[in-house]
PDB file of C-alpha atoms in Angstrom:
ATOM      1  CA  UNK A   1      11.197  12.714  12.848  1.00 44.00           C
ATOM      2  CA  UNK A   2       9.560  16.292  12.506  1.00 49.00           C
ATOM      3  CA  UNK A   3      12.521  17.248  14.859  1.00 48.00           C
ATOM      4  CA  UNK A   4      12.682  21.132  13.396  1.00 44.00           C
ATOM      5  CA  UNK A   5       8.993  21.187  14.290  1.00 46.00           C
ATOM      6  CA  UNK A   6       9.852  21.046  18.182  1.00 43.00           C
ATOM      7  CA  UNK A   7      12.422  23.708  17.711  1.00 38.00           C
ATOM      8  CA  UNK A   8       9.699  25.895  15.830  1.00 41.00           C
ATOM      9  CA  UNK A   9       7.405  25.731  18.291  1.00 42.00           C
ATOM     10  CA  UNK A  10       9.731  27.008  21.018  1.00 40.00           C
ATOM     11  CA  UNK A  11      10.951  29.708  18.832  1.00 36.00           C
ATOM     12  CA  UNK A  12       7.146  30.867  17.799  1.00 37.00           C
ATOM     13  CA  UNK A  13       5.610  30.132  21.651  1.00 38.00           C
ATOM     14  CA  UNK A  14       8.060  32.034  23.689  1.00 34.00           C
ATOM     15  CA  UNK A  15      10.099  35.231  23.714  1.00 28.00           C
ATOM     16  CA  UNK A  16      13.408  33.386  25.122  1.00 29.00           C
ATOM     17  CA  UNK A  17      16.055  33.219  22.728  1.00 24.00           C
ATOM     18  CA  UNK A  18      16.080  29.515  21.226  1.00 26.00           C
ATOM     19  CA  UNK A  19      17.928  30.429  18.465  1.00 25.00           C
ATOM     20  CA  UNK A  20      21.299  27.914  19.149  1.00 24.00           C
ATOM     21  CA  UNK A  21      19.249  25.234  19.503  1.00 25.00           C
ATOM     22  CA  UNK A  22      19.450  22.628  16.956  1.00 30.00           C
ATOM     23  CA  UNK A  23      17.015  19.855  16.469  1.00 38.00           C
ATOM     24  CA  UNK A  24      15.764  19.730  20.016  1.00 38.00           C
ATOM     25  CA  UNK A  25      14.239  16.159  19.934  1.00 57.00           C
ATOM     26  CA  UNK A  26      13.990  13.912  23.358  1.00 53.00           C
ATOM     27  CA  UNK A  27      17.635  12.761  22.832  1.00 56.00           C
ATOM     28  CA  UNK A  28      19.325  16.117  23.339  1.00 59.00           C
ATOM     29  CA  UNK A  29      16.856  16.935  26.070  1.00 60.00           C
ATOM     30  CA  UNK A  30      18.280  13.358  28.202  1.00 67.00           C
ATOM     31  CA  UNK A  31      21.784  13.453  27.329  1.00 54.00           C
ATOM     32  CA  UNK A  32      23.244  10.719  28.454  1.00 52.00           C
ATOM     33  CA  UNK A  33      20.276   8.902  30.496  1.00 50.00           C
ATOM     34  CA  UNK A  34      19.005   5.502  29.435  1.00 53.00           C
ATOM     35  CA  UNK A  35      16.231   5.285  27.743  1.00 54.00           C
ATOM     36  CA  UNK A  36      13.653   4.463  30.730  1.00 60.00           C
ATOM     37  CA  UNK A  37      15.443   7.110  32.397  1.00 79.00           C
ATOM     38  CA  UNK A  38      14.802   9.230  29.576  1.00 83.00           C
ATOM     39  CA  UNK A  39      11.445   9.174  29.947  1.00 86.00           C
ATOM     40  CA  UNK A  40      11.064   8.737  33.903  1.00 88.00           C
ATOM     41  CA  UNK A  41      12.658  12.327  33.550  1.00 89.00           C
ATOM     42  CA  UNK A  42      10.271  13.943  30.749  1.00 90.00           C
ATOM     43  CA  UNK A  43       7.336  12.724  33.164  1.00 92.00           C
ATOM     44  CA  UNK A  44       8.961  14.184  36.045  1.00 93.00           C
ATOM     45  CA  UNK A  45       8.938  17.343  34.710  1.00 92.00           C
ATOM     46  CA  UNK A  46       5.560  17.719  33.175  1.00 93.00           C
ATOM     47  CA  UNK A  47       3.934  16.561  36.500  1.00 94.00           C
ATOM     48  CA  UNK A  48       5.933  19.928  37.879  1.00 94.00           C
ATOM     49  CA  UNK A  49       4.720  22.453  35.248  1.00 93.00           C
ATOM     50  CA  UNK A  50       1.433  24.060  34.645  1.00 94.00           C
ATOM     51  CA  UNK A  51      -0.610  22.087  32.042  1.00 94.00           C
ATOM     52  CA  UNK A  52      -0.801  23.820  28.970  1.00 94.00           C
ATOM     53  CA  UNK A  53       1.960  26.214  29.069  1.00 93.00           C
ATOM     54  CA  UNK A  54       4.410  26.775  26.531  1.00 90.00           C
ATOM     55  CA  UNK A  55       7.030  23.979  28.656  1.00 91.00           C
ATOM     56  CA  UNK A  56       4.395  21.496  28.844  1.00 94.00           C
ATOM     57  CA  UNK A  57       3.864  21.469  24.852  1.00 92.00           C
ATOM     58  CA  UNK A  58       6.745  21.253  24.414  1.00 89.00           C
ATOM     59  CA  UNK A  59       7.760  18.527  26.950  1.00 91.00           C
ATOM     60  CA  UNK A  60       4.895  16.498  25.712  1.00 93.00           C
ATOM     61  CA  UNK A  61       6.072  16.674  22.132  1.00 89.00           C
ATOM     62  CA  UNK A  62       9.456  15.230  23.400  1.00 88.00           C
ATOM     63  CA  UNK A  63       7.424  12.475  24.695  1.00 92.00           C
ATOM     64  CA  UNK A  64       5.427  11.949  21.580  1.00 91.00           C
ATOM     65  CA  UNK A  65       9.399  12.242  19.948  1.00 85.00           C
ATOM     66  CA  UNK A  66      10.152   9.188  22.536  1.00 86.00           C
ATOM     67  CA  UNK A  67       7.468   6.802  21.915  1.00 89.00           C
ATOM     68  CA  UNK A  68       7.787   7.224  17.631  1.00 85.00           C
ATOM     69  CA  UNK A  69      11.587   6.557  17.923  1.00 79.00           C
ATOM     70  CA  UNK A  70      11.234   3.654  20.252  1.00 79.00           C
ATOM     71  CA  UNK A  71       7.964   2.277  17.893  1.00 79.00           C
ATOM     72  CA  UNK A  72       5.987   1.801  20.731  1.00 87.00           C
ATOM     73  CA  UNK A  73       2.971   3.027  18.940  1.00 90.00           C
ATOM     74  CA  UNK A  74       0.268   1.695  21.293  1.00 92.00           C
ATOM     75  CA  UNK A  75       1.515   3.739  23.785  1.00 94.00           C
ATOM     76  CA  UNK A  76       1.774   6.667  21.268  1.00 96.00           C
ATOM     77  CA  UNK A  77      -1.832   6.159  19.877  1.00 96.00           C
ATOM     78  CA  UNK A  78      -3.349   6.314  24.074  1.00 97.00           C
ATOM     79  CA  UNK A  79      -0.938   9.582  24.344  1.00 97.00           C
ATOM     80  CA  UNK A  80      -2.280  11.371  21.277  1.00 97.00           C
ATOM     81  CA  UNK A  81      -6.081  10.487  21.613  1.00 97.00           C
ATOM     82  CA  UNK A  82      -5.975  12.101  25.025  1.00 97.00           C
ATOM     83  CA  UNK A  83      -4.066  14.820  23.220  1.00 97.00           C
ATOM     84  CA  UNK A  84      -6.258  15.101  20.665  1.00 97.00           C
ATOM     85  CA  UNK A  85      -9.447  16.488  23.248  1.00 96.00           C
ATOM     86  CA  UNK A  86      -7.458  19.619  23.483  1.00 96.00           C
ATOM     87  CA  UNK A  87      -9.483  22.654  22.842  1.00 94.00           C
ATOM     88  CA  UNK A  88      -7.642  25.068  20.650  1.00 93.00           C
ATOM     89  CA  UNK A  89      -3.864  23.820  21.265  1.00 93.00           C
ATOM     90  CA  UNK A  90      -1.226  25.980  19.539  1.00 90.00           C
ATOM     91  CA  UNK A  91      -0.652  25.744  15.715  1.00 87.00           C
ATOM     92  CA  UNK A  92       2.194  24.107  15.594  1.00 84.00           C
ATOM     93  CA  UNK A  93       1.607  21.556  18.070  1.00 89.00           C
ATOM     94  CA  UNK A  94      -1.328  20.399  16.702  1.00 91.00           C
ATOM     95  CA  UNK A  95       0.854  19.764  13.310  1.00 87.00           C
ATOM     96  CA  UNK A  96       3.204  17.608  15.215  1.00 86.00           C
ATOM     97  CA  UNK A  97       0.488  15.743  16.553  1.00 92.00           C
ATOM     98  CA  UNK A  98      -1.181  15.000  13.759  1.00 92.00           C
ATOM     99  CA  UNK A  99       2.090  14.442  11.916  1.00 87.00           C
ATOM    100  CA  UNK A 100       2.684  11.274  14.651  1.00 91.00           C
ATOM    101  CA  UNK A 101      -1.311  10.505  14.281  1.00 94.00           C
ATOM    102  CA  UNK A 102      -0.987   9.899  10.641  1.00 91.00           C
ATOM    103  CA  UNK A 103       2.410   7.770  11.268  1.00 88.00           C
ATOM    104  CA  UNK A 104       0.603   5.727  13.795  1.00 93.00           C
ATOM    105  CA  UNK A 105      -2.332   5.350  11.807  1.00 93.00           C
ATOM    106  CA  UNK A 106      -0.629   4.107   8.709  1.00 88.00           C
ATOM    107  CA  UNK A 107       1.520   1.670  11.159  1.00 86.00           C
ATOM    108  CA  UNK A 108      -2.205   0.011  12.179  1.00 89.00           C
ATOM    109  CA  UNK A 109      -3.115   0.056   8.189  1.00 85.00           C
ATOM    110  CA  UNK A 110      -5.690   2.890   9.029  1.00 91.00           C
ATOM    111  CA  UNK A 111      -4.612   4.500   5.496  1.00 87.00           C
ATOM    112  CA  UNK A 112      -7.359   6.627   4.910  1.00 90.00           C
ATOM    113  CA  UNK A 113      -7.773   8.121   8.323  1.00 93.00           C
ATOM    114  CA  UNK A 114      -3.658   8.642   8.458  1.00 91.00           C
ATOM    115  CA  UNK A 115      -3.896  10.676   4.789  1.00 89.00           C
ATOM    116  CA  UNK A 116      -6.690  12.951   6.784  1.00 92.00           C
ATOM    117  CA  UNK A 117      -4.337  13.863   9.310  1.00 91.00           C
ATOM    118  CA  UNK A 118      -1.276  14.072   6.772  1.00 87.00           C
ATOM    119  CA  UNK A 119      -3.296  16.387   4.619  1.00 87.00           C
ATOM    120  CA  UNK A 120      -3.592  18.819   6.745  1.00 89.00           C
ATOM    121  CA  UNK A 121       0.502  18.491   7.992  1.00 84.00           C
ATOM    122  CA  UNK A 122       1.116  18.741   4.371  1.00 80.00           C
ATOM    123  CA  UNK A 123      -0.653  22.096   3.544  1.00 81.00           C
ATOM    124  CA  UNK A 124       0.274  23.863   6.847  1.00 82.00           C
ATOM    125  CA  UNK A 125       4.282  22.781   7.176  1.00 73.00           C
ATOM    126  CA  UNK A 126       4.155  24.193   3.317  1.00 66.00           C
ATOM    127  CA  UNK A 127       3.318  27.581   4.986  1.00 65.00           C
ATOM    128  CA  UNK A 128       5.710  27.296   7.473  1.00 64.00           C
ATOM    129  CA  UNK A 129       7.868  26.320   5.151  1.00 60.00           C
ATOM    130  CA  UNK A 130       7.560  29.692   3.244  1.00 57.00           C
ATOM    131  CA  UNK A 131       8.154  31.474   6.770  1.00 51.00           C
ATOM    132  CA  UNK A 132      11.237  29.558   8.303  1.00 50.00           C
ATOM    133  CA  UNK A 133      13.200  28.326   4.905  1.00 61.00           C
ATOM    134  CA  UNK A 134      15.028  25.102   6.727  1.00 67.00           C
ATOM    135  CA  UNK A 135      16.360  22.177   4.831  1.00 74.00           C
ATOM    136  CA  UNK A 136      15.614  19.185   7.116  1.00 76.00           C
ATOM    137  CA  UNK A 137      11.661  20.958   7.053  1.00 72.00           C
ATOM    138  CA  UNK A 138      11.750  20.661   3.423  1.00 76.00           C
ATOM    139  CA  UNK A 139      12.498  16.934   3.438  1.00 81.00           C
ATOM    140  CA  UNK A 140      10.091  16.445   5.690  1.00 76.00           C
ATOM    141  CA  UNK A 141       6.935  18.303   3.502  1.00 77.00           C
ATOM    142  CA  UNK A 142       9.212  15.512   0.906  1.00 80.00           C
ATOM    143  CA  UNK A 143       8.593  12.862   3.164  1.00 79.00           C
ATOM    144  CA  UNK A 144       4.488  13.209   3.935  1.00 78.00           C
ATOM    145  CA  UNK A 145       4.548  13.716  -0.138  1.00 78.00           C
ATOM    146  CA  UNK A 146       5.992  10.761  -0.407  1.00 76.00           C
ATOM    147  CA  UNK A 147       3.987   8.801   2.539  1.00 78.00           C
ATOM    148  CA  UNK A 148       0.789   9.872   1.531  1.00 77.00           C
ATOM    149  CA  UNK A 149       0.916  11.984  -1.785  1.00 70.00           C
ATOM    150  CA  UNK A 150       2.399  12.533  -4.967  1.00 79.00           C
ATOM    151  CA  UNK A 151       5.799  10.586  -5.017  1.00 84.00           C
ATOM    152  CA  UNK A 152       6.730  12.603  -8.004  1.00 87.00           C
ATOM    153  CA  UNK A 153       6.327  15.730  -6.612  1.00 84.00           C
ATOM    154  CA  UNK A 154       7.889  14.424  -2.964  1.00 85.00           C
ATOM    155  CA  UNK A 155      11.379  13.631  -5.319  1.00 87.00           C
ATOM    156  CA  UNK A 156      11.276  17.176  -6.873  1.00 87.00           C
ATOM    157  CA  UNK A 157      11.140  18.561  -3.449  1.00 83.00           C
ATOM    158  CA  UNK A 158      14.243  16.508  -2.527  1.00 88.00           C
ATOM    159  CA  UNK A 159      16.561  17.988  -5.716  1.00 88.00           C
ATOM    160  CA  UNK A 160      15.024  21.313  -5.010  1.00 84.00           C
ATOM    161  CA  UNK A 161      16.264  20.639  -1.158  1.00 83.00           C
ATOM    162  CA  UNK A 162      19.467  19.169  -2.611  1.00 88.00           C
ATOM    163  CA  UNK A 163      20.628  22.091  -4.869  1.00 86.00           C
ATOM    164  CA  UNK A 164      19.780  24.881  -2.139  1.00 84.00           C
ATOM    165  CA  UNK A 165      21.217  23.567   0.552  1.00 84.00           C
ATOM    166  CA  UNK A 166      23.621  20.595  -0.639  1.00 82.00           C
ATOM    167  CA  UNK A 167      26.970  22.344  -0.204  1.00 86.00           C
ATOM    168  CA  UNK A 168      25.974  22.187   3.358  1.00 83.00           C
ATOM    169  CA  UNK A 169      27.800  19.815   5.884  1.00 88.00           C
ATOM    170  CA  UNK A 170      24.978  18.588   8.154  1.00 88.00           C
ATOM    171  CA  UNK A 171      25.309  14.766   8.409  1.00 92.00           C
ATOM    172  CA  UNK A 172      21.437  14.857   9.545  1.00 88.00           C
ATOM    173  CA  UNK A 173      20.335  16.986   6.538  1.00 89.00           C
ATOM    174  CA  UNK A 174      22.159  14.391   4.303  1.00 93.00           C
ATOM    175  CA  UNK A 175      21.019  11.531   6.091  1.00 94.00           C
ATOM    176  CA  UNK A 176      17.428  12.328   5.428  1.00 90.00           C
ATOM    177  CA  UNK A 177      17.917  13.612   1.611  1.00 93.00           C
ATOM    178  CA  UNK A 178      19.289  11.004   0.543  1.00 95.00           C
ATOM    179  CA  UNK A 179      16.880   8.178   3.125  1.00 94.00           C
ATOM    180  CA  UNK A 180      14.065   9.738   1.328  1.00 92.00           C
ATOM    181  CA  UNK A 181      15.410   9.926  -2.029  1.00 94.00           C
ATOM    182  CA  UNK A 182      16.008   5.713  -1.531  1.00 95.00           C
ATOM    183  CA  UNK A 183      12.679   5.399   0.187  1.00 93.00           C
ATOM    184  CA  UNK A 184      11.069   6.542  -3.520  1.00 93.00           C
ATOM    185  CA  UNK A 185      13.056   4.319  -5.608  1.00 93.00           C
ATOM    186  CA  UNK A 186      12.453   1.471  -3.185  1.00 94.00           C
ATOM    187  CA  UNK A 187       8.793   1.708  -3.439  1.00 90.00           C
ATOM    188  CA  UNK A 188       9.250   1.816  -7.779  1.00 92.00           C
ATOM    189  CA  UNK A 189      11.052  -1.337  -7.248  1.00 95.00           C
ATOM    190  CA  UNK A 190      14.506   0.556  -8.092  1.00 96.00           C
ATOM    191  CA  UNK A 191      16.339  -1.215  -5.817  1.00 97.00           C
ATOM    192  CA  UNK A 192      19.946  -0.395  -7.151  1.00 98.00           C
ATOM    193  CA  UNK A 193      19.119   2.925  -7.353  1.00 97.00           C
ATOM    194  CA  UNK A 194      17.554   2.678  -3.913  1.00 96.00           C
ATOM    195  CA  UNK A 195      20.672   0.917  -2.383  1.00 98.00           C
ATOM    196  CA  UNK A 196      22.793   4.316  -4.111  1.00 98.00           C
ATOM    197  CA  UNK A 197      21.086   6.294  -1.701  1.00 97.00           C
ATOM    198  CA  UNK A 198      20.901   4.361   1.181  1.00 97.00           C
ATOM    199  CA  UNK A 199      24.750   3.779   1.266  1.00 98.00           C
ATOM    200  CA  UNK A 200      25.277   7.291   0.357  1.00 97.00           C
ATOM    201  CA  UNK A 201      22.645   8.019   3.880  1.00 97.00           C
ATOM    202  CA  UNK A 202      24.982   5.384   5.792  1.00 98.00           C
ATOM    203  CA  UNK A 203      28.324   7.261   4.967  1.00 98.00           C
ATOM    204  CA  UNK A 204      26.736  10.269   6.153  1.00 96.00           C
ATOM    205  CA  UNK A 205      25.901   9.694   9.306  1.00 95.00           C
ATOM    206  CA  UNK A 206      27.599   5.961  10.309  1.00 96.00           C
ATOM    207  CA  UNK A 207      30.397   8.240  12.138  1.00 93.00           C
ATOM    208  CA  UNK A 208      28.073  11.119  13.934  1.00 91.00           C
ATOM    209  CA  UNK A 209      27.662   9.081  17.412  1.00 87.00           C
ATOM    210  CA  UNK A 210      23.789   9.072  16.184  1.00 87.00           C
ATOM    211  CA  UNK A 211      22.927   5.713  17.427  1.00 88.00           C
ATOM    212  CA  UNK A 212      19.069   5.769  16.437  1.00 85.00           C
ATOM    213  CA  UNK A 213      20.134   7.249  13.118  1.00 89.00           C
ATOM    214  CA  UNK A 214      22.795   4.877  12.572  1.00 94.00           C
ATOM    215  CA  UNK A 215      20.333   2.024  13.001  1.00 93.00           C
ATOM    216  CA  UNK A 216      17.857   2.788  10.636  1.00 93.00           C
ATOM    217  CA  UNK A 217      20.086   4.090   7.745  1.00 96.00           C
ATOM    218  CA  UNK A 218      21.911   0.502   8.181  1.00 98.00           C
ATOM    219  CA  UNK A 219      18.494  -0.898   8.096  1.00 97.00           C
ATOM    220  CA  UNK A 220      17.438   0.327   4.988  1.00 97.00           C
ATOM    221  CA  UNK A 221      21.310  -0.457   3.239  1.00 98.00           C
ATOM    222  CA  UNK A 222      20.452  -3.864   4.435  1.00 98.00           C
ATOM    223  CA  UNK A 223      16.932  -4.214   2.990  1.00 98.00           C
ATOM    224  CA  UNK A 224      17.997  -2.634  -0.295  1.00 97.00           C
ATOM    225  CA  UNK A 225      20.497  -5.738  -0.487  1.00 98.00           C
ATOM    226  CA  UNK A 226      18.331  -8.028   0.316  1.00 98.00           C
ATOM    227  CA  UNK A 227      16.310  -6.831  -2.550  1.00 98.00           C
ATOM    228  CA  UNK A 228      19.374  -7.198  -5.125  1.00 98.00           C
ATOM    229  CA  UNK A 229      20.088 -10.858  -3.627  1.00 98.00           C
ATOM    230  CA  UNK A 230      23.167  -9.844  -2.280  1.00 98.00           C
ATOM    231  CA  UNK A 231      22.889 -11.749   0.945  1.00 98.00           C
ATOM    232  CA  UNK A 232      25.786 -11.342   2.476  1.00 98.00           C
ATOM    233  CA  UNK A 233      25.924  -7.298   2.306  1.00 98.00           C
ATOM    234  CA  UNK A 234      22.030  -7.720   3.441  1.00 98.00           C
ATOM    235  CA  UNK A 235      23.390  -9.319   6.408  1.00 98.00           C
ATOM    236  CA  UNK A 236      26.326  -7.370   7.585  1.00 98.00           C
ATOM    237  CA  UNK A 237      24.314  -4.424   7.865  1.00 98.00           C
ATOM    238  CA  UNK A 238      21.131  -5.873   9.332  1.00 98.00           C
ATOM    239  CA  UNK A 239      23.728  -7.695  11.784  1.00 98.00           C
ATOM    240  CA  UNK A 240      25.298  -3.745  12.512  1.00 98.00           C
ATOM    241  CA  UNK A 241      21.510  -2.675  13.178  1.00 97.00           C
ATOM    242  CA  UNK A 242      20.594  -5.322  15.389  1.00 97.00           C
ATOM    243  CA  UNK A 243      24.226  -5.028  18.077  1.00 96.00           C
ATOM    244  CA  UNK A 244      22.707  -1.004  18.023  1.00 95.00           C
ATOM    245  CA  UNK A 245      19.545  -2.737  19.260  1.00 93.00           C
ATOM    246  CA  UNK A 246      20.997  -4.941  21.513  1.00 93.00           C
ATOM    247  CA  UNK A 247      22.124  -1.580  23.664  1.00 90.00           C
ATOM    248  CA  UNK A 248      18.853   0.054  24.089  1.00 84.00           C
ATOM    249  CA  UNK A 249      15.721  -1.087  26.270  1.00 75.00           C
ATOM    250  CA  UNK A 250      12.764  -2.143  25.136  1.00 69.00           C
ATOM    251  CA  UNK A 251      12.687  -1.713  21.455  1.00 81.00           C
ATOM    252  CA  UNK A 252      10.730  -3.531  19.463  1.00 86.00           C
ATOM    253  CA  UNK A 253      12.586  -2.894  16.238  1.00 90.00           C
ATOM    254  CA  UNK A 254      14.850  -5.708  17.328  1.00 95.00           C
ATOM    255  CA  UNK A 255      12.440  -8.548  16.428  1.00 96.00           C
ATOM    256  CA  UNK A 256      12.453  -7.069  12.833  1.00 96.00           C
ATOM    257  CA  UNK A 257      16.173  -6.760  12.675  1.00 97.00           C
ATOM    258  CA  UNK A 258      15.642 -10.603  13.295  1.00 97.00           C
ATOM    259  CA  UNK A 259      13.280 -11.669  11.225  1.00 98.00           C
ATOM    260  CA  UNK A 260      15.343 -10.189   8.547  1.00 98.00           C
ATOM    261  CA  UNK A 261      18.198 -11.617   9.909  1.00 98.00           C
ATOM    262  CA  UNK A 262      16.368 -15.178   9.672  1.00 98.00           C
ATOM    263  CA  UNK A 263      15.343 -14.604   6.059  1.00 98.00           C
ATOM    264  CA  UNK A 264      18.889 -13.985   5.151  1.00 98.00           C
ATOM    265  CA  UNK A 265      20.475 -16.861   6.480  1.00 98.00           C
ATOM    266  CA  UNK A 266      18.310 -18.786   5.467  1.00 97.00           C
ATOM    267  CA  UNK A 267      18.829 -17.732   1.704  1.00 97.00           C
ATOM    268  CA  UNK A 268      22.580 -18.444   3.216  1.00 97.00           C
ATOM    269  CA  UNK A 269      22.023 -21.930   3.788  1.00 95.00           C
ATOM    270  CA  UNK A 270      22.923 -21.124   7.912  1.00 96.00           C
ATOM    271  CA  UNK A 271      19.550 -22.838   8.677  1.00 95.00           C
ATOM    272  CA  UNK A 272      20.152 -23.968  12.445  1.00 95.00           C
ATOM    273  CA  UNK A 273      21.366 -19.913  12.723  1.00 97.00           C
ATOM    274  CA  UNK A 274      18.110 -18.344  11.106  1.00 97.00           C
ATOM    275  CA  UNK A 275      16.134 -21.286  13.249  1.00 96.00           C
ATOM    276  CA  UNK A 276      17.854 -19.255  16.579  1.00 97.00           C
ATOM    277  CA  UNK A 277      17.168 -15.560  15.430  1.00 97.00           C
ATOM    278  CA  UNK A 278      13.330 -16.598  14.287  1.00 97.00           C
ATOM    279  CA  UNK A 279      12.890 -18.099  17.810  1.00 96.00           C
ATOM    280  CA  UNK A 280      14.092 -14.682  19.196  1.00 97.00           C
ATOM    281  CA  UNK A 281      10.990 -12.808  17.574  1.00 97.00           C
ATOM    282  CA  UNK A 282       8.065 -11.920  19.948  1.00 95.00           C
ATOM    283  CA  UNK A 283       4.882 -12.063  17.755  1.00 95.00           C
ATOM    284  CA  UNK A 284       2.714 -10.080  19.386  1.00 93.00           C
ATOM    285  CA  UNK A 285       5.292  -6.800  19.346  1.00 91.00           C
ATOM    286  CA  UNK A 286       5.589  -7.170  15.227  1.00 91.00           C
ATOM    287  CA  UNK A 287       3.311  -4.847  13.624  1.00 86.00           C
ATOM    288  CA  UNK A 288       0.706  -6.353  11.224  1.00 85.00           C
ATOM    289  CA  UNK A 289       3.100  -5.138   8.715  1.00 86.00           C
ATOM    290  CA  UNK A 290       5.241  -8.027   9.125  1.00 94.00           C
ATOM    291  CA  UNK A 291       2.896 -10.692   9.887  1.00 95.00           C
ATOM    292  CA  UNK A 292       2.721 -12.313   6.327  1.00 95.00           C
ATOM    293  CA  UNK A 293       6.783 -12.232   6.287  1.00 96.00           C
ATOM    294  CA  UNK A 294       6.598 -13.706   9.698  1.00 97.00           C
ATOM    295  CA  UNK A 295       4.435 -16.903   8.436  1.00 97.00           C
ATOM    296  CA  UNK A 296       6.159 -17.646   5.619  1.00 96.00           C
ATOM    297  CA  UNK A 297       9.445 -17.382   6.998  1.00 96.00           C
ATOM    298  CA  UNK A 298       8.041 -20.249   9.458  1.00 96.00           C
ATOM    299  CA  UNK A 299       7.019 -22.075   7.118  1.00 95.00           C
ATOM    300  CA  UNK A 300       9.970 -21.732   5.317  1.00 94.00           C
ATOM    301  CA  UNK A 301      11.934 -23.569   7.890  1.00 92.00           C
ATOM    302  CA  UNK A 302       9.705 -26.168   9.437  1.00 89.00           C
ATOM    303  CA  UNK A 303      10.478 -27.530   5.643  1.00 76.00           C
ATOM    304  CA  UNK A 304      14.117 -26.902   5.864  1.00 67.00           C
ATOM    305  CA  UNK A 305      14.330 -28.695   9.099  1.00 63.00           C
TER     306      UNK A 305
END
């Protein structure tokens, strides 16, 4: 998330020409390394530059980048606090870190504390918005809308993102359009018109080589099936997300994937099979989110047993 933000920041912070850079988020910055290795290397090479220069910002964004797409917000919440006692950090890094401040906050159910720090991500990406016209940055203004404001106005920022920059071929422009778009008719129980999107996100980006995106946008295909009662779709794409989870370390979206998984089959009859996925799931690495799901999915099969 808020990937055009890192780029920003290097374009606005230094005078060296940035300007073929992409979305310069911790992936492109490892390559090929594993994820531990990933960020083994991002540590390396903050301990080597001066604290507080332009490299070190932006370094430590990746790093905020790296614990948000792994969900290991406990880690992310220590980073940021010691972030956060900062005296006068540059503009735009203080709107990424309140931007992953507010998405931590909301993922401990601290929603009124989280819409403090989205408020102000809201109001100042709009002005950046104004000065660097970018697509993906106006689906993400969309995206805090829709997170913390008007959901309305977050879908009339999508068309308006849609028919000026549609005819464009970025997968990850797409991806997120139409992610967002579903995300809003999920949450007003339009789940058909929710699943539209999601598939439409899938196609976009299923063939990119985009692993992490891959995952979620099968994810929320899934979920939007599962919705509609159409079990067996629900399950060949939460089944899809969870091999892409398999290959990375240490990700705690796996024992989600499961717990969906488990729900599923279960609806499928495959009891002894949901029984082996729900024994997979690690409690204490589910965030409160999922807790409720969690107990009645238990309790769900201690009576099917």
């Amino acid at each position: 998330m808020f990937k055009l933000l890192l780029f920003l920041m290097g374009v606005m912070l230094t005078c060296d020409s940035l300007a073929s850079e992409t979305h310069n988020d911790h992936t492109n910055f490892c390559k090929e390394l594993r994820d531990t290795d990933c960020l083994n290397l991002i540590d390396r090479e903050l301990e080597a530059l001066p604290k507080h220069s332009v490299s070190w910002y932006k370094l430590t964004a990746f790093k905020l980048d790296y614990y948000f797409d792994k969900t290991e917000f406990k880690k992310l919440e220590s980073l940021i606090l010691q972030l956060l006692q900062i005296e006068n950090p540059p503009e735009l890094f203080k709107i990424q870190l309140y931007y992953f401040y507010s998405k931590t906050l909301m993922y401990f159910r601290k929603s009124e504390e989280a819409k403090k720090y989205a408020d102000y991500v809201i109001k100042n990406v709009e002005s950046i918005y104004h000065t660097f016209e970018d697509p993906i940055l106006m689906v993400e203004i969309a995206n805090m809308e829709y997170v913390f404001g008007d959901k309305q106005r977050a879908y009339k920022l999508l068309l308006v993102a849609e028919n000026k920059f549609g005819e464009r071929g970025d997968p990850v422009f797409h991806l997120e359009l139409n992610t967002n778009k579903g995300h809003i008719f999920y949450q007003w129980k339009n789940y058909k018109r929710a699943e539209h999107f999601y598939r439409r996100a899938v196609n976009w980006i299923e063939d990119t080589g985009h692993d992490d995106k891959v995952m979620v946008a099968y994810a929320n295909l899934a979920r939007a099936n599962q919705f509609l009662l159409k079990y067996d779709e629900s399950l060949k794409y939460y089944l899809k997300t969870y091999g892409l989870l398999q290959l990375q370390q240490d990700n705690k979206y796996i024992y989600v994937i499961a717990l969906r998984i488990a729900e599923v089959k279960l609806k499928l009859n495959a009891m002894s099979s949901a029984a082996e996925y729900f024994k997979t799931i690690k409690f204490d690495a589910l965030s409160p989110h999922y807790h409720k799901d969690y107990f009645e999915l238990s309790d769900a099969l201690s009576v099917a047993k």
